[in-house]
Amino acid sequence: MTLIHSTTFTDGVHARGLTKSFGTTRVLAGIDLTVPTGSLLALLGPNGSGKTTTVRILTTLLAPDGGTAAVGGHDVTREGAAVRRVIGLTSQQATVDDLLTGRENLELFAGLYHLGRRQARQRAQELLERFDLAAAANRRVAAYSGGMRRRLDLAASMVSQPRILFLDEPTTGLDPRSRAELWSVIRELLASGTTILLTTQYLEEADQLADRVVVINGGRVVADDSPAALKRQVGTERLVLRLARPEDVSRARSALGETAAGGAAGAPPDTGAREVTLAVQGPDHLRHTLDLLHRADIAVEHVALRTPTLDDVFFEFTEAAA
Ligand SMILES: Nc1ncnc2c1ncn2[C@@H]1O[C@H](COP(=O)(O)OP(=O)(O)OP(=O)(O)O)[C@@H](O)[C@H]1O
Ligand SMILES: [Mg+2]
């Protein structure tokens, strides 16, 4: 696609060349992304890379400095009201009111969308059941757990039955069970045709849910592909070496850097202080690597092979741009 005009698209999310600065700080330096109708795009990036800023622009809460974006076929700057009619947003900060009950919160949101009283009650009840909050419906939100709050936030963003949903870190701070529950709700929404743009810090989440992953860093898109393709791009398998002595780590890295020049990308050491990770290109390369360390008198305590994860993708792409 070369010729893009916002009204070309009837649905989904299409952004081209979005730029945004706060004062002298340029946060977005030209972001392109597309979320086809009925699919889920995961937007990844380090803290402060502009994920929330992008979401705020696409949901008309913030005007871009430059570029264009269409959501549900409507231009975000010129047709804000039309965009707001077709979207739902779960923002990074909770939007529900602590002093109200779960039910009251949802009925309040329904009122904002001009549903009548009976309809509002019915919609609230449906959502409470769907998000497993019926038992807690009449309790004040102040007494909810973090997971219940997140579910209520998501329910609130669904009151208007939006075709397009923006979820800004919907599962941050949730325990694994609550996260898995939220994932299944998100999968149901996708199955019913909802278009979703989700930001997350969890690569596993992107891997589980996303049709496409966009990684932003330094204000630009540094990767844009399917989770599987991104994993392939990062290499075949990862060799994780745990060294006996932490002081050997830098020596090991420079030793392995030379072999890596033969094709494999030398990856940065993991957070584990004695671990060195690198892409490994098969048995010969593995043997060669271990020989090399042996000859350099670097003792290896533990060796593991694992398939690349989206974490590897994340580190590779964000480090390259840094
Ligand atoms: N209203 C604002 N005024 C000034 N600076 C802002 C404003 N909003 C965001 N920023 C800055 O823009 C940058 C990007 O912020 P943003 O919230 O979009 O990042 P993020 O990718 O969502 O980060 P996180 O992963 O922490 O949620 C940060 O440096 C932030 O401090
Ligand atoms: Mg954010």
JSON list of N, CA and C in Angstrom, two decimals, residues 3-70:
[
{"chain": "A", "resi": 3, "resn": "LEU", "atom": "N", "xyz": [-0.56, 4.49, -1.44]},
{"chain": "A", "resi": 3, "resn": "LEU", "atom": "CA", "xyz": [-1.42, 5.67, -1.35]},
{"chain": "A", "resi": 3, "resn": "LEU", "atom": "C", "xyz": [-2.43, 5.46, -0.23]},
{"chain": "A", "resi": 4, "resn": "ILE", "atom": "N", "xyz": [-2.27, 6.22, 0.82]},
{"chain": "A", "resi": 4, "resn": "ILE", "atom": "CA", "xyz": [-3.15, 6.04, 1.98]},
{"chain": "A", "resi": 4, "resn": "ILE", "atom": "C", "xyz": [-3.96, 7.30, 2.20]},
{"chain": "A", "resi": 5, "resn": "HIS", "atom": "N", "xyz": [-5.24, 7.12, 2.24]},
{"chain": "A", "resi": 5, "resn": "HIS", "atom": "CA", "xyz": [-6.08, 8.24, 2.65]},
{"chain": "A", "resi": 5, "resn": "HIS", "atom": "C", "xyz": [-7.03, 7.71, 3.70]},
{"chain": "A", "resi": 6, "resn": "SER", "atom": "N", "xyz": [-7.28, 8.53, 4.72]},
{"chain": "A", "resi": 6, "resn": "SER", "atom": "CA", "xyz": [-8.04, 8.03, 5.87]},
{"chain": "A", "resi": 6, "resn": "SER", "atom": "C", "xyz": [-9.40, 7.48, 5.49]},
{"chain": "A", "resi": 7, "resn": "THR", "atom": "N", "xyz": [-10.04, 8.05, 4.50]},
{"chain": "A", "resi": 7, "resn": "THR", "atom": "CA", "xyz": [-11.39, 7.60, 4.18]},
{"chain": "A", "resi": 7, "resn": "THR", "atom": "C", "xyz": [-11.40, 6.37, 3.28]},
{"chain": "A", "resi": 8, "resn": "THR", "atom": "N", "xyz": [-10.22, 5.89, 2.89]},
{"chain": "A", "resi": 8, "resn": "THR", "atom": "CA", "xyz": [-10.14, 4.68, 2.09]},
{"chain": "A", "resi": 8, "resn": "THR", "atom": "C", "xyz": [-10.64, 3.48, 2.89]},
{"chain": "A", "resi": 9, "resn": "PHE", "atom": "N", "xyz": [-10.49, 3.58, 4.22]},
{"chain": "A", "resi": 9, "resn": "PHE", "atom": "CA", "xyz": [-10.76, 2.41, 5.05]},
{"chain": "A", "resi": 9, "resn": "PHE", "atom": "C", "xyz": [-12.10, 2.51, 5.74]},
{"chain": "A", "resi": 10, "resn": "THR", "atom": "N", "xyz": [-12.81, 1.43, 5.73]},
{"chain": "A", "resi": 10, "resn": "THR", "atom": "CA", "xyz": [-14.12, 1.46, 6.36]},
{"chain": "A", "resi": 10, "resn": "THR", "atom": "C", "xyz": [-14.04, 0.99, 7.80]},
{"chain": "A", "resi": 11, "resn": "ASP", "atom": "N", "xyz": [-12.99, 0.29, 8.15]},
{"chain": "A", "resi": 11, "resn": "ASP", "atom": "CA", "xyz": [-12.94, -0.21, 9.51]},
{"chain": "A", "resi": 11, "resn": "ASP", "atom": "C", "xyz": [-11.50, -0.46, 9.95]},
{"chain": "A", "resi": 12, "resn": "GLY", "atom": "N", "xyz": [-11.35, -1.01, 11.14]},
{"chain": "A", "resi": 12, "resn": "GLY", "atom": "CA", "xyz": [-10.02, -1.26, 11.65]},
{"chain": "A", "resi": 12, "resn": "GLY", "atom": "C", "xyz": [-9.34, 0.03, 12.09]},
{"chain": "A", "resi": 13, "resn": "VAL", "atom": "N", "xyz": [-8.03, -0.08, 12.28]},
{"chain": "A", "resi": 13, "resn": "VAL", "atom": "CA", "xyz": [-7.25, 1.07, 12.74]},
{"chain": "A", "resi": 13, "resn": "VAL", "atom": "C", "xyz": [-6.07, 1.25, 11.79]},
{"chain": "A", "resi": 14, "resn": "HIS", "atom": "N", "xyz": [-5.90, 2.46, 11.28]},
{"chain": "A", "resi": 14, "resn": "HIS", "atom": "CA", "xyz": [-4.82, 2.73, 10.33]},
{"chain": "A", "resi": 14, "resn": "HIS", "atom": "C", "xyz": [-4.14, 4.03, 10.71]},
{"chain": "A", "resi": 15, "resn": "ALA", "atom": "N", "xyz": [-2.88, 3.93, 11.08]},
{"chain": "A", "resi": 15, "resn": "ALA", "atom": "CA", "xyz": [-2.14, 5.15, 11.43]},
{"chain": "A", "resi": 15, "resn": "ALA", "atom": "C", "xyz": [-0.93, 5.26, 10.51]},
{"chain": "A", "resi": 16, "resn": "ARG", "atom": "N", "xyz": [-0.68, 6.49, 10.05]},
{"chain": "A", "resi": 16, "resn": "ARG", "atom": "CA", "xyz": [0.47, 6.72, 9.18]},
{"chain": "A", "resi": 16, "resn": "ARG", "atom": "C", "xyz": [1.23, 7.96, 9.64]},
{"chain": "A", "resi": 17, "resn": "GLY", "atom": "N", "xyz": [2.51, 7.74, 9.92]},
{"chain": "A", "resi": 17, "resn": "GLY", "atom": "CA", "xyz": [3.39, 8.87, 10.19]},
{"chain": "A", "resi": 17, "resn": "GLY", "atom": "C", "xyz": [3.02, 9.71, 11.41]},
{"chain": "A", "resi": 18, "resn": "LEU", "atom": "N", "xyz": [2.47, 9.07, 12.44]},
{"chain": "A", "resi": 18, "resn": "LEU", "atom": "CA", "xyz": [2.08, 9.85, 13.62]},
{"chain": "A", "resi": 18, "resn": "LEU", "atom": "C", "xyz": [3.30, 10.42, 14.32]},
{"chain": "A", "resi": 19, "resn": "THR", "atom": "N", "xyz": [3.25, 11.72, 14.60]},
{"chain": "A", "resi": 19, "resn": "THR", "atom": "CA", "xyz": [4.31, 12.35, 15.38]},
{"chain": "A", "resi": 19, "resn": "THR", "atom": "C", "xyz": [3.71, 13.08, 16.56]},
{"chain": "A", "resi": 20, "resn": "LYS", "atom": "N", "xyz": [4.48, 13.13, 17.64]},
{"chain": "A", "resi": 20, "resn": "LYS", "atom": "CA", "xyz": [4.04, 13.86, 18.83]},
{"chain": "A", "resi": 20, "resn": "LYS", "atom": "C", "xyz": [5.24, 14.23, 19.68]},
{"chain": "A", "resi": 21, "resn": "SER", "atom": "N", "xyz": [5.30, 15.50, 20.06]},
{"chain": "A", "resi": 21, "resn": "SER", "atom": "CA", "xyz": [6.33, 15.94, 21.00]},
{"chain": "A", "resi": 21, "resn": "SER", "atom": "C", "xyz": [5.66, 16.56, 22.20]},
{"chain": "A", "resi": 22, "resn": "PHE", "atom": "N", "xyz": [6.30, 16.41, 23.35]},
{"chain": "A", "resi": 22, "resn": "PHE", "atom": "CA", "xyz": [5.88, 17.15, 24.54]},
{"chain": "A", "resi": 22, "resn": "PHE", "atom": "C", "xyz": [7.01, 18.11, 24.84]},
{"chain": "A", "resi": 23, "resn": "GLY", "atom": "N", "xyz": [6.77, 19.40, 24.68]},
{"chain": "A", "resi": 23, "resn": "GLY", "atom": "CA", "xyz": [7.84, 20.37, 24.82]},
{"chain": "A", "resi": 23, "resn": "GLY", "atom": "C", "xyz": [8.90, 20.06, 23.77]},
{"chain": "A", "resi": 24, "resn": "THR", "atom": "N", "xyz": [10.14, 19.88, 24.22]},
{"chain": "A", "resi": 24, "resn": "THR", "atom": "CA", "xyz": [11.20, 19.61, 23.25]},
{"chain": "A", "resi": 24, "resn": "THR", "atom": "C", "xyz": [11.45, 18.11, 23.09]},
{"chain": "A", "resi": 25, "resn": "THR", "atom": "N", "xyz": [10.69, 17.30, 23.85]},
{"chain": "A", "resi": 25, "resn": "THR", "atom": "CA", "xyz": [10.89, 15.86, 23.77]},
{"chain": "A", "resi": 25, "resn": "THR", "atom": "C", "xyz": [10.02, 15.25, 22.69]},
{"chain": "A", "resi": 26, "resn": "ARG", "atom": "N", "xyz": [10.66, 14.65, 21.71]},
{"chain": "A", "resi": 26, "resn": "ARG", "atom": "CA", "xyz": [9.90, 14.00, 20.64]},
{"chain": "A", "resi": 26, "resn": "ARG", "atom": "C", "xyz": [9.61, 12.57, 21.08]},
{"chain": "A", "resi": 27, "resn": "VAL", "atom": "N", "xyz": [8.34, 12.27, 21.28]},
{"chain": "A", "resi": 27, "resn": "VAL", "atom": "CA", "xyz": [7.94, 10.94, 21.76]},
{"chain": "A", "resi": 27, "resn": "VAL", "atom": "C", "xyz": [7.64, 10.01, 20.57]},
{"chain": "A", "resi": 28, "resn": "LEU", "atom": "N", "xyz": [6.88, 10.52, 19.61]},
{"chain": "A", "resi": 28, "resn": "LEU", "atom": "CA", "xyz": [6.59, 9.73, 18.42]},
{"chain": "A", "resi": 28, "resn": "LEU", "atom": "C", "xyz": [7.21, 10.43, 17.22]},
{"chain": "A", "resi": 29, "resn": "ALA", "atom": "N", "xyz": [8.03, 9.67, 16.47]},
{"chain": "A", "resi": 29, "resn": "ALA", "atom": "CA", "xyz": [8.75, 10.29, 15.35]},
{"chain": "A", "resi": 29, "resn": "ALA", "atom": "C", "xyz": [8.28, 9.71, 14.02]},
{"chain": "A", "resi": 30, "resn": "GLY", "atom": "N", "xyz": [7.00, 9.34, 13.95]},
{"chain": "A", "resi": 30, "resn": "GLY", "atom": "CA", "xyz": [6.49, 8.77, 12.70]},
{"chain": "A", "resi": 30, "resn": "GLY", "atom": "C", "xyz": [6.12, 7.31, 12.89]},
{"chain": "A", "resi": 31, "resn": "ILE", "atom": "N", "xyz": [4.94, 7.09, 13.46]},
{"chain": "A", "resi": 31, "resn": "ILE", "atom": "CA", "xyz": [4.48, 5.73, 13.75]},
{"chain": "A", "resi": 31, "resn": "ILE", "atom": "C", "xyz": [3.45, 5.31, 12.71]},
{"chain": "A", "resi": 32, "resn": "ASP", "atom": "N", "xyz": [3.70, 4.14, 12.09]},
{"chain": "A", "resi": 32, "resn": "ASP", "atom": "CA", "xyz": [2.74, 3.53, 11.18]},
{"chain": "A", "resi": 32, "resn": "ASP", "atom": "C", "xyz": [2.23, 2.26, 11.83]},
{"chain": "A", "resi": 33, "resn": "LEU", "atom": "N", "xyz": [0.94, 2.07, 11.85]},
{"chain": "A", "resi": 33, "resn": "LEU", "atom": "CA", "xyz": [0.43, 0.76, 12.25]},
{"chain": "A", "resi": 33, "resn": "LEU", "atom": "C", "xyz": [-0.96, 0.54, 11.69]},
{"chain": "A", "resi": 34, "resn": "THR", "atom": "N", "xyz": [-1.28, -0.74, 11.47]},
{"chain": "A", "resi": 34, "resn": "THR", "atom": "CA", "xyz": [-2.57, -1.13, 10.92]},
{"chain": "A", "resi": 34, "resn": "THR", "atom": "C", "xyz": [-3.13, -2.29, 11.73]},
{"chain": "A", "resi": 35, "resn": "VAL", "atom": "N", "xyz": [-4.37, -2.16, 12.13]},
{"chain": "A", "resi": 35, "resn": "VAL", "atom": "CA", "xyz": [-5.06, -3.28, 12.78]},
{"chain": "A", "resi": 35, "resn": "VAL", "atom": "C", "xyz": [-6.24, -3.65, 11.90]},
{"chain": "A", "resi": 36, "resn": "PRO", "atom": "N", "xyz": [-6.13, -4.75, 11.14]},
{"chain": "A", "resi": 36, "resn": "PRO", "atom": "CA", "xyz": [-7.26, -5.15, 10.30]},
{"chain": "A", "resi": 36, "resn": "PRO", "atom": "C", "xyz": [-8.48, -5.49, 11.17]},
{"chain": "A", "resi": 37, "resn": "THR", "atom": "N", "xyz": [-9.65, -5.30, 10.59]},
{"chain": "A", "resi": 37, "resn": "THR", "atom": "CA", "xyz": [-10.89, -5.59, 11.30]},
{"chain": "A", "resi": 37, "resn": "THR", "atom": "C", "xyz": [-10.90, -7.00, 11.87]},
{"chain": "A", "resi": 38, "resn": "GLY", "atom": "N", "xyz": [-11.30, -7.11, 13.11]},
{"chain": "A", "resi": 38, "resn": "GLY", "atom": "CA", "xyz": [-11.45, -8.43, 13.73]},
{"chain": "A", "resi": 38, "resn": "GLY", "atom": "C", "xyz": [-10.15, -9.07, 14.18]},
{"chain": "A", "resi": 39, "resn": "SER", "atom": "N", "xyz": [-9.05, -8.31, 14.15]},
{"chain": "A", "resi": 39, "resn": "SER", "atom": "CA", "xyz": [-7.78, -8.89, 14.58]},
{"chain": "A", "resi": 39, "resn": "SER", "atom": "C", "xyz": [-7.25, -8.15, 15.80]},
{"chain": "A", "resi": 40, "resn": "LEU", "atom": "N", "xyz": [-6.21, -8.71, 16.39]},
{"chain": "A", "resi": 40, "resn": "LEU", "atom": "CA", "xyz": [-5.61, -8.07, 17.55]},
{"chain": "A", "resi": 40, "resn": "LEU", "atom": "C", "xyz": [-4.16, -7.72, 17.26]},
{"chain": "A", "resi": 41, "resn": "LEU", "atom": "N", "xyz": [-3.84, -6.46, 17.48]},
{"chain": "A", "resi": 41, "resn": "LEU", "atom": "CA", "xyz": [-2.46, -6.00, 17.36]},
{"chain": "A", "resi": 41, "resn": "LEU", "atom": "C", "xyz": [-1.92, -5.70, 18.75]},
{"chain": "A", "resi": 42, "resn": "ALA", "atom": "N", "xyz": [-0.77, -6.26, 19.06]},
{"chain": "A", "resi": 42, "resn": "ALA", "atom": "CA", "xyz": [-0.11, -5.96, 20.34]},
{"chain": "A", "resi": 42, "resn": "ALA", "atom": "C", "xyz": [0.96, -4.92, 20.10]},
{"chain": "A", "resi": 43, "resn": "LEU", "atom": "N", "xyz": [0.90, -3.85, 20.86]},
{"chain": "A", "resi": 43, "resn": "LEU", "atom": "CA", "xyz": [1.88, -2.78, 20.77]},
{"chain": "A", "resi": 43, "resn": "LEU", "atom": "C", "xyz": [2.83, -2.91, 21.95]},
{"chain": "A", "resi": 44, "resn": "LEU", "atom": "N", "xyz": [4.09, -3.18, 21.64]},
{"chain": "A", "resi": 44, "resn": "LEU", "atom": "CA", "xyz": [5.09, -3.37, 22.68]},
{"chain": "A", "resi": 44, "resn": "LEU", "atom": "C", "xyz": [6.12, -2.26, 22.62]},
{"chain": "A", "resi": 45, "resn": "GLY", "atom": "N", "xyz": [6.77, -2.05, 23.74]},
{"chain": "A", "resi": 45, "resn": "GLY", "atom": "CA", "xyz": [7.83, -1.05, 23.78]},
{"chain": "A", "resi": 45, "resn": "GLY", "atom": "C", "xyz": [8.22, -0.82, 25.21]},
{"chain": "A", "resi": 46, "resn": "PRO", "atom": "N", "xyz": [9.46, -0.36, 25.44]},
{"chain": "A", "resi": 46, "resn": "PRO", "atom": "CA", "xyz": [9.89, -0.11, 26.82]},
{"chain": "A", "resi": 46, "resn": "PRO", "atom": "C", "xyz": [9.06, 1.00, 27.47]},
{"chain": "A", "resi": 47, "resn": "ASN", "atom": "N", "xyz": [9.18, 1.14, 28.77]},
{"chain": "A", "resi": 47, "resn": "ASN", "atom": "CA", "xyz": [8.51, 2.23, 29.48]},
{"chain": "A", "resi": 47, "resn": "ASN", "atom": "C", "xyz": [8.88, 3.55, 28.82]},
{"chain": "A", "resi": 48, "resn": "GLY", "atom": "N", "xyz": [7.88, 4.38, 28.60]},
{"chain": "A", "resi": 48, "resn": "GLY", "atom": "CA", "xyz": [8.12, 5.70, 28.06]},
{"chain": "A", "resi": 48, "resn": "GLY", "atom": "C", "xyz": [8.34, 5.75, 26.56]},
{"chain": "A", "resi": 49, "resn": "SER", "atom": "N", "xyz": [8.09, 4.63, 25.86]},
{"chain": "A", "resi": 49, "resn": "SER", "atom": "CA", "xyz": [8.35, 4.60, 24.42]},
{"chain": "A", "resi": 49, "resn": "SER", "atom": "C", "xyz": [7.19, 5.19, 23.62]},
{"chain": "A", "resi": 50, "resn": "GLY", "atom": "N", "xyz": [6.08, 5.47, 24.29]},
{"chain": "A", "resi": 50, "resn": "GLY", "atom": "CA", "xyz": [4.99, 6.14, 23.57]},
{"chain": "A", "resi": 50, "resn": "GLY", "atom": "C", "xyz": [3.78, 5.28, 23.28]},
{"chain": "A", "resi": 51, "resn": "LYS", "atom": "N", "xyz": [3.65, 4.16, 23.97]},
{"chain": "A", "resi": 51, "resn": "LYS", "atom": "CA", "xyz": [2.48, 3.29, 23.75]},
{"chain": "A", "resi": 51, "resn": "LYS", "atom": "C", "xyz": [1.19, 4.00, 24.15]},
{"chain": "A", "resi": 52, "resn": "THR", "atom": "N", "xyz": [1.19, 4.53, 25.37]},
{"chain": "A", "resi": 52, "resn": "THR", "atom": "CA", "xyz": [-0.02, 5.22, 25.84]},
{"chain": "A", "resi": 52, "resn": "THR", "atom": "C", "xyz": [-0.30, 6.46, 25.00]},
{"chain": "A", "resi": 53, "resn": "THR", "atom": "N", "xyz": [0.75, 7.16, 24.62]},
{"chain": "A", "resi": 53, "resn": "THR", "atom": "CA", "xyz": [0.59, 8.33, 23.76]},
{"chain": "A", "resi": 53, "resn": "THR", "atom": "C", "xyz": [-0.10, 7.94, 22.45]},
{"chain": "A", "resi": 54, "resn": "THR", "atom": "N", "xyz": [0.34, 6.83, 21.86]},
{"chain": "A", "resi": 54, "resn": "THR", "atom": "CA", "xyz": [-0.28, 6.35, 20.62]},
{"chain": "A", "resi": 54, "resn": "THR", "atom": "C", "xyz": [-1.75, 6.04, 20.84]},
{"chain": "A", "resi": 55, "resn": "VAL", "atom": "N", "xyz": [-2.03, 5.33, 21.94]},
{"chain": "A", "resi": 55, "resn": "VAL", "atom": "CA", "xyz": [-3.42, 4.97, 22.25]},
{"chain": "A", "resi": 55, "resn": "VAL", "atom": "C", "xyz": [-4.26, 6.23, 22.45]},
{"chain": "A", "resi": 56, "resn": "ARG", "atom": "N", "xyz": [-3.69, 7.21, 23.14]},
{"chain": "A", "resi": 56, "resn": "ARG", "atom": "CA", "xyz": [-4.44, 8.45, 23.40]},
{"chain": "A", "resi": 56, "resn": "ARG", "atom": "C", "xyz": [-4.75, 9.20, 22.09]},
{"chain": "A", "resi": 57, "resn": "ILE", "atom": "N", "xyz": [-3.82, 9.15, 21.15]},
{"chain": "A", "resi": 57, "resn": "ILE", "atom": "CA", "xyz": [-4.07, 9.80, 19.86]},
{"chain": "A", "resi": 57, "resn": "ILE", "atom": "C", "xyz": [-5.18, 9.05, 19.11]},
{"chain": "A", "resi": 58, "resn": "LEU", "atom": "N", "xyz": [-5.10, 7.72, 19.11]},
{"chain": "A", "resi": 58, "resn": "LEU", "atom": "CA", "xyz": [-6.07, 6.93, 18.35]},
{"chain": "A", "resi": 58, "resn": "LEU", "atom": "C", "xyz": [-7.46, 6.97, 18.97]},
{"chain": "A", "resi": 59, "resn": "THR", "atom": "N", "xyz": [-7.53, 7.29, 20.26]},
{"chain": "A", "resi": 59, "resn": "THR", "atom": "CA", "xyz": [-8.83, 7.37, 20.91]},
{"chain": "A", "resi": 59, "resn": "THR", "atom": "C", "xyz": [-9.30, 8.82, 21.07]},
{"chain": "A", "resi": 60, "resn": "THR", "atom": "N", "xyz": [-8.65, 9.71, 20.36]},
{"chain": "A", "resi": 60, "resn": "THR", "atom": "CA", "xyz": [-9.01, 11.14, 20.27]},
{"chain": "A", "resi": 60, "resn": "THR", "atom": "C", "xyz": [-8.80, 11.93, 21.57]},
{"chain": "A", "resi": 61, "resn": "LEU", "atom": "N", "xyz": [-8.07, 11.37, 22.52]},
{"chain": "A", "resi": 61, "resn": "LEU", "atom": "CA", "xyz": [-7.83, 12.09, 23.77]},
{"chain": "A", "resi": 61, "resn": "LEU", "atom": "C", "xyz": [-6.69, 13.09, 23.62]},
{"chain": "A", "resi": 62, "resn": "LEU", "atom": "N", "xyz": [-5.90, 12.92, 22.56]},
{"chain": "A", "resi": 62, "resn": "LEU", "atom": "CA", "xyz": [-4.72, 13.74, 22.35]},
{"chain": "A", "resi": 62, "resn": "LEU", "atom": "C", "xyz": [-4.58, 13.98, 20.84]},
{"chain": "A", "resi": 63, "resn": "ALA", "atom": "N", "xyz": [-4.26, 15.22, 20.47]},
{"chain": "A", "resi": 63, "resn": "ALA", "atom": "CA", "xyz": [-4.08, 15.51, 19.05]},
{"chain": "A", "resi": 63, "resn": "ALA", "atom": "C", "xyz": [-2.64, 15.22, 18.64]},
{"chain": "A", "resi": 64, "resn": "PRO", "atom": "N", "xyz": [-2.44, 14.54, 17.50]},
{"chain": "A", "resi": 64, "resn": "PRO", "atom": "CA", "xyz": [-1.06, 14.34, 17.03]},
{"chain": "A", "resi": 64, "resn": "PRO", "atom": "C", "xyz": [-0.51, 15.66, 16.48]},
{"chain": "A", "resi": 65, "resn": "ASP", "atom": "N", "xyz": [0.82, 15.78, 16.44]},
{"chain": "A", "resi": 65, "resn": "ASP", "atom": "CA", "xyz": [1.42, 16.94, 15.78]},
{"chain": "A", "resi": 65, "resn": "ASP", "atom": "C", "xyz": [1.38, 16.76, 14.27]},
{"chain": "A", "resi": 66, "resn": "GLY", "atom": "N", "xyz": [1.55, 15.52, 13.85]},
{"chain": "A", "resi": 66, "resn": "GLY", "atom": "CA", "xyz": [1.55, 15.24, 12.42]},
{"chain": "A", "resi": 66, "resn": "GLY", "atom": "C", "xyz": [1.12, 13.82, 12.14]},
{"chain": "A", "resi": 67, "resn": "GLY", "atom": "N", "xyz": [0.90, 13.51, 10.87]},
{"chain": "A", "resi": 67, "resn": "GLY", "atom": "CA", "xyz": [0.46, 12.18, 10.48]},
{"chain": "A", "resi": 67, "resn": "GLY", "atom": "C", "xyz": [-1.04, 12.08, 10.47]},
{"chain": "A", "resi": 68, "resn": "THR", "atom": "N", "xyz": [-1.53, 10.92, 10.02]},
{"chain": "A", "resi": 68, "resn": "THR", "atom": "CA", "xyz": [-2.98, 10.72, 9.96]},
{"chain": "A", "resi": 68, "resn": "THR", "atom": "C", "xyz": [-3.34, 9.40, 10.62]},
{"chain": "A", "resi": 69, "resn": "ALA", "atom": "N", "xyz": [-4.56, 9.33, 11.11]},
{"chain": "A", "resi": 69, "resn": "ALA", "atom": "CA", "xyz": [-5.04, 8.07, 11.65]},
{"chain": "A", "resi": 69, "resn": "ALA", "atom": "C", "xyz": [-6.54, 7.97, 11.45]},
{"chain": "A", "resi": 70, "resn": "ALA", "atom": "N", "xyz": [-6.97, 6.79, 11.03]},
{"chain": "A", "resi": 70, "resn": "ALA", "atom": "CA", "xyz": [-8.39, 6.52, 10.88]},
{"chain": "A", "resi": 70, "resn": "ALA", "atom": "C", "xyz": [-8.75, 5.35, 11.77]}
]
